[in-house]
């Protein structure tokens, strides 16, 4: 069975749109772009469309690479203090001369829609983060909306990135999965991936996971998006793996659309959490 | 081979003592105790002795359970601002009426010697925490000082606590181990633990891990300390497991002494990091 994300994304965006329509002051998403990474243009355009669709206010702040780290952080500080700003996102990647971790951590945790501040990463362990990384949440939501339970299951994640593998391992452990986190230094990777009831792959290597690495009947989630000969392919060798597993997410059209849906949910959730805080303050 | 912690603890405390003796202003450790948990008295006394041994200043602030959460947090805020205070530790457990997570997070990350603030938990993922939980560090140091490499090894951790299992999974992933985190909801636990090259157990159940759960030649680290018939025993059934594994840490005298050694190192490391920050500010 194919785990498609497009239809679920549309449902989630409709849900958020319905919630937003009831609000007098609309949630607002601010995206900061530094430099001219070509993929970033595409991703920011997707986010702009999503915002328009669900009814968020949207602001795109664009710097060229002459901007200093100090100037970026000054802008973030102003956005942190601006009551009309709900969510702040610095589009990655940015040039190596900037300390991206320092820049991410300048965002107030309650506006950190990517869930990448140290505060939110740590809070996630206690199920108390304001937001978690959208792609990780997208994987979990894709499983959930397909009624695939993770509790008690053996989940193997390949790839230990801060955006996907690491937060996923925390969220899935919170949900009672038994998680193994693999990476480039894992020895005998196939023997580990074959233990997975649910195999999640996020390493950015085209068609890396072949059928001999997958247990019969496993659920396979492919987070990779690689461009090969002008075609998008995942980290999983779809053609060979699809007959072996019970469920598999396609690329494109699997996890990708879920990411943008979870971004919409994150913005709305931040908005709600700020509202709750303000109500508490008023008391 | 027995992985004993006592001798290594003494070496580490001597190292810290030597470093501290060169300092004009001594590092200071403040322990806050709330209530009368009997085990806490023992642990605080151990910490007091450690501080005396290595030359730290030591302050023990004691509240009975009539103190409010607000008063505790006010005290922590004052300690955060006090330049003579290096490290702050709230002795756990505390009464359920207090929000222990909120109290922990009131500590400034740079004085958070237990590494339990959300900031430090999150920063650990990026190898940028000011401090990490002492017991987790103690396990890693016990392996290191016995020349047991973790890189590429399959490590299975049983127990997902914030003090041990969770931070250990992060630190060992940083060190290139392939980590599986097990817990009460793991199905067929024995089949998972038998995959471990290095098995680390921290669940607080006496003699829970038996020889059939251990791979031949594995390294076994027992973090448990359980009192059974007035005797201290670990989470591992030492008598049956010791013949099957290559190395095993005894209880008592294994990880326990390492914890206090790593506390000493954490206090000293916080002191150094503040000094570096002050030098930067002076520039």
Coordinates of C-alpha atoms in Angstrom, one line a residue, chain A residues 56-236:
Chain A
X56 CA -1.8 33.2 7.6
X57 CA -0.1 36.6 7.2
X58 CA 3.2 36.0 5.4
X59 CA 6.4 38.1 5.3
X60 CA 9.5 37.3 3.4
X61 CA 12.6 39.1 4.6
X62 CA 15.5 38.7 2.1
X63 CA 19.1 39.5 2.7
X64 CA 22.1 39.1 0.4
X65 CA 25.2 37.6 1.9
X66 CA 26.7 41.0 2.8
X67 CA 24.4 41.0 5.8
X68 CA 26.3 40.3 9.1
X69 CA 25.3 37.7 11.7
X70 CA 24.7 40.6 14.1
X71 CA 22.2 42.2 11.8
X72 CA 20.4 39.0 11.3
X73 CA 20.2 38.5 15.1
X74 CA 19.0 42.1 15.6
X75 CA 16.2 41.4 13.2
X76 CA 15.3 38.2 14.9
X77 CA 15.2 40.0 18.3
X78 CA 12.8 42.6 16.9
X79 CA 10.6 39.9 15.5
X80 CA 10.7 38.1 18.8
X81 CA 9.3 41.2 20.5
X82 CA 6.7 42.0 17.8
X83 CA 3.3 40.8 19.1
X84 CA 1.9 40.5 15.6
X85 CA 4.6 37.9 14.6
X86 CA 3.6 34.3 15.4
X87 CA 6.3 32.2 13.8
X88 CA 9.9 32.8 12.6
X89 CA 11.7 30.6 10.2
X90 CA 15.3 31.0 8.9
X91 CA 15.4 29.2 5.6
X92 CA 18.3 26.7 5.6
X93 CA 20.9 26.2 4.3
X94 CA 22.8 29.4 4.8
X95 CA 26.4 30.3 4.0
X96 CA 29.0 28.6 6.2
X97 CA 30.4 31.9 7.3
X98 CA 27.3 32.3 9.5
X99 CA 26.9 30.3 12.8
X100 CA 23.5 28.8 11.9
X101 CA 23.1 27.2 15.3
X102 CA 23.6 30.6 17.0
X103 CA 21.1 32.2 14.6
X104 CA 18.5 29.5 15.2
X105 CA 18.9 29.9 18.9
X106 CA 18.3 33.6 18.7
X107 CA 14.6 32.8 17.9
X108 CA 12.3 32.8 20.9
X109 CA 11.3 29.2 21.5
X110 CA 7.6 30.2 21.4
X111 CA 8.1 31.5 17.8
X112 CA 10.5 28.8 16.7
X113 CA 8.3 27.1 14.2
X114 CA 11.0 24.7 13.0
X115 CA 11.6 23.5 16.6
X116 CA 15.4 23.9 16.2
X117 CA 16.3 26.0 19.2
X118 CA 18.1 24.0 21.9
X119 CA 15.2 24.8 24.2
X120 CA 12.6 23.1 22.0
X121 CA 14.9 20.2 21.1
X122 CA 15.4 19.5 24.8
X123 CA 11.7 20.1 25.7
X124 CA 10.7 17.5 23.1
X125 CA 12.2 14.8 25.3
X126 CA 9.5 15.8 27.9
X127 CA 6.8 16.3 25.3
X128 CA 6.8 20.0 26.1
X129 CA 8.3 21.7 23.1
X130 CA 6.4 24.6 21.5
X131 CA 7.2 23.0 18.1
X132 CA 9.1 20.2 16.6
X133 CA 10.8 19.9 13.2
X134 CA 8.1 19.7 10.5
X135 CA 9.5 16.8 8.5
X136 CA 9.8 14.6 11.6
X137 CA 6.3 15.5 12.5
X138 CA 5.2 14.8 9.0
X139 CA 6.5 11.2 9.2
X140 CA 4.7 10.6 12.4
X141 CA 1.4 12.1 11.1
X142 CA 1.7 10.1 7.8
X143 CA 1.9 6.9 10.0
X144 CA -0.9 8.0 12.3
X145 CA -3.4 9.0 9.5
X146 CA -2.8 5.6 7.9
X147 CA -3.6 3.8 11.3
X148 CA -0.1 2.4 11.6
X149 CA 0.7 2.3 15.3
X150 CA 4.3 2.7 16.5
X151 CA 3.9 1.6 20.1
X152 CA 6.0 -1.4 20.9
X153 CA 7.2 -1.6 17.3
X154 CA 10.9 -1.8 16.3
X155 CA 11.6 1.4 14.4
X156 CA 14.9 1.8 12.6
X157 CA 15.9 5.3 11.5
X158 CA 18.7 5.7 9.0
X159 CA 20.2 9.2 9.3
X160 CA 20.9 11.2 12.4
X161 CA 20.3 14.8 11.2
X162 CA 18.9 17.5 13.5
X163 CA 16.0 18.0 11.1
X164 CA 14.8 14.5 10.8
X165 CA 16.6 11.5 12.4
X166 CA 17.3 13.0 15.9
X167 CA 13.9 14.5 16.6
X168 CA 12.1 11.5 15.1
X169 CA 14.0 9.2 17.5
X170 CA 12.8 11.3 20.4
X171 CA 9.2 11.6 19.2
X172 CA 8.9 7.9 18.4
X173 CA 10.4 7.0 21.8
X174 CA 7.8 9.2 23.4
X175 CA 5.2 7.2 21.5
X176 CA 6.6 3.9 22.9
X177 CA 8.4 2.7 19.9
X178 CA 11.7 0.9 20.3
X179 CA 14.0 3.1 18.2
X180 CA 17.4 2.3 16.7
X181 CA 19.2 5.3 15.2
X182 CA 21.7 4.4 12.4
X183 CA 24.1 6.6 10.5
X184 CA 27.2 6.6 8.3
X185 CA 29.3 4.9 11.0
X186 CA 26.9 2.0 11.6
X187 CA 28.5 -1.3 10.9
X188 CA 26.6 -4.0 9.0
X189 CA 23.7 -1.6 8.3
X190 CA 21.6 -4.2 6.4
X191 CA 21.4 -6.5 9.5
X192 CA 20.1 -3.6 11.5
X193 CA 17.6 -2.3 8.9
X194 CA 16.2 -5.9 8.5
X195 CA 15.1 -5.8 12.2
X196 CA 12.7 -2.9 11.5
X197 CA 9.0 -3.2 11.6
X198 CA 9.1 0.4 10.5
X199 CA 12.1 1.6 8.5
X200 CA 12.6 5.4 8.1
X201 CA 15.3 6.6 5.8
X202 CA 16.6 10.1 5.7
X203 CA 20.2 10.2 4.4
X204 CA 20.1 11.9 1.1
X205 CA 21.5 9.1 -1.0
X206 CA 19.5 8.1 -4.0
X207 CA 18.1 4.5 -4.0
X208 CA 20.4 3.6 -1.1
X209 CA 18.0 1.1 0.6
X210 CA 17.6 -2.0 -1.5
X211 CA 15.2 -4.9 -1.0
X212 CA 17.8 -7.1 0.8
X213 CA 17.9 -4.5 3.6
X214 CA 14.2 -4.7 4.3
X215 CA 12.3 -7.2 6.3
X216 CA 9.2 -8.9 4.7
X217 CA 6.1 -6.9 5.5
X218 CA 7.9 -3.9 6.9
X219 CA 6.6 -0.3 6.7
X220 CA 9.0 1.9 4.8
X221 CA 9.1 5.6 5.0
X222 CA 11.3 7.4 2.5
X223 CA 12.3 10.9 3.5
X224 CA 14.9 11.4 0.9
X225 CA 14.5 13.8 -2.1
X226 CA 17.3 13.4 -4.6
X227 CA 17.5 14.8 -8.1
X228 CA 18.8 12.1 -10.5
X229 CA 18.7 12.8 -14.3
X230 CA 16.1 15.6 -13.7
X231 CA 13.9 13.1 -11.9
X232 CA 13.1 13.1 -8.1
X233 CA 14.0 9.9 -6.4
X234 CA 14.0 8.9 -2.8
X235 CA 16.6 7.2 -0.5
X236 CA 14.8 3.9 -1.1

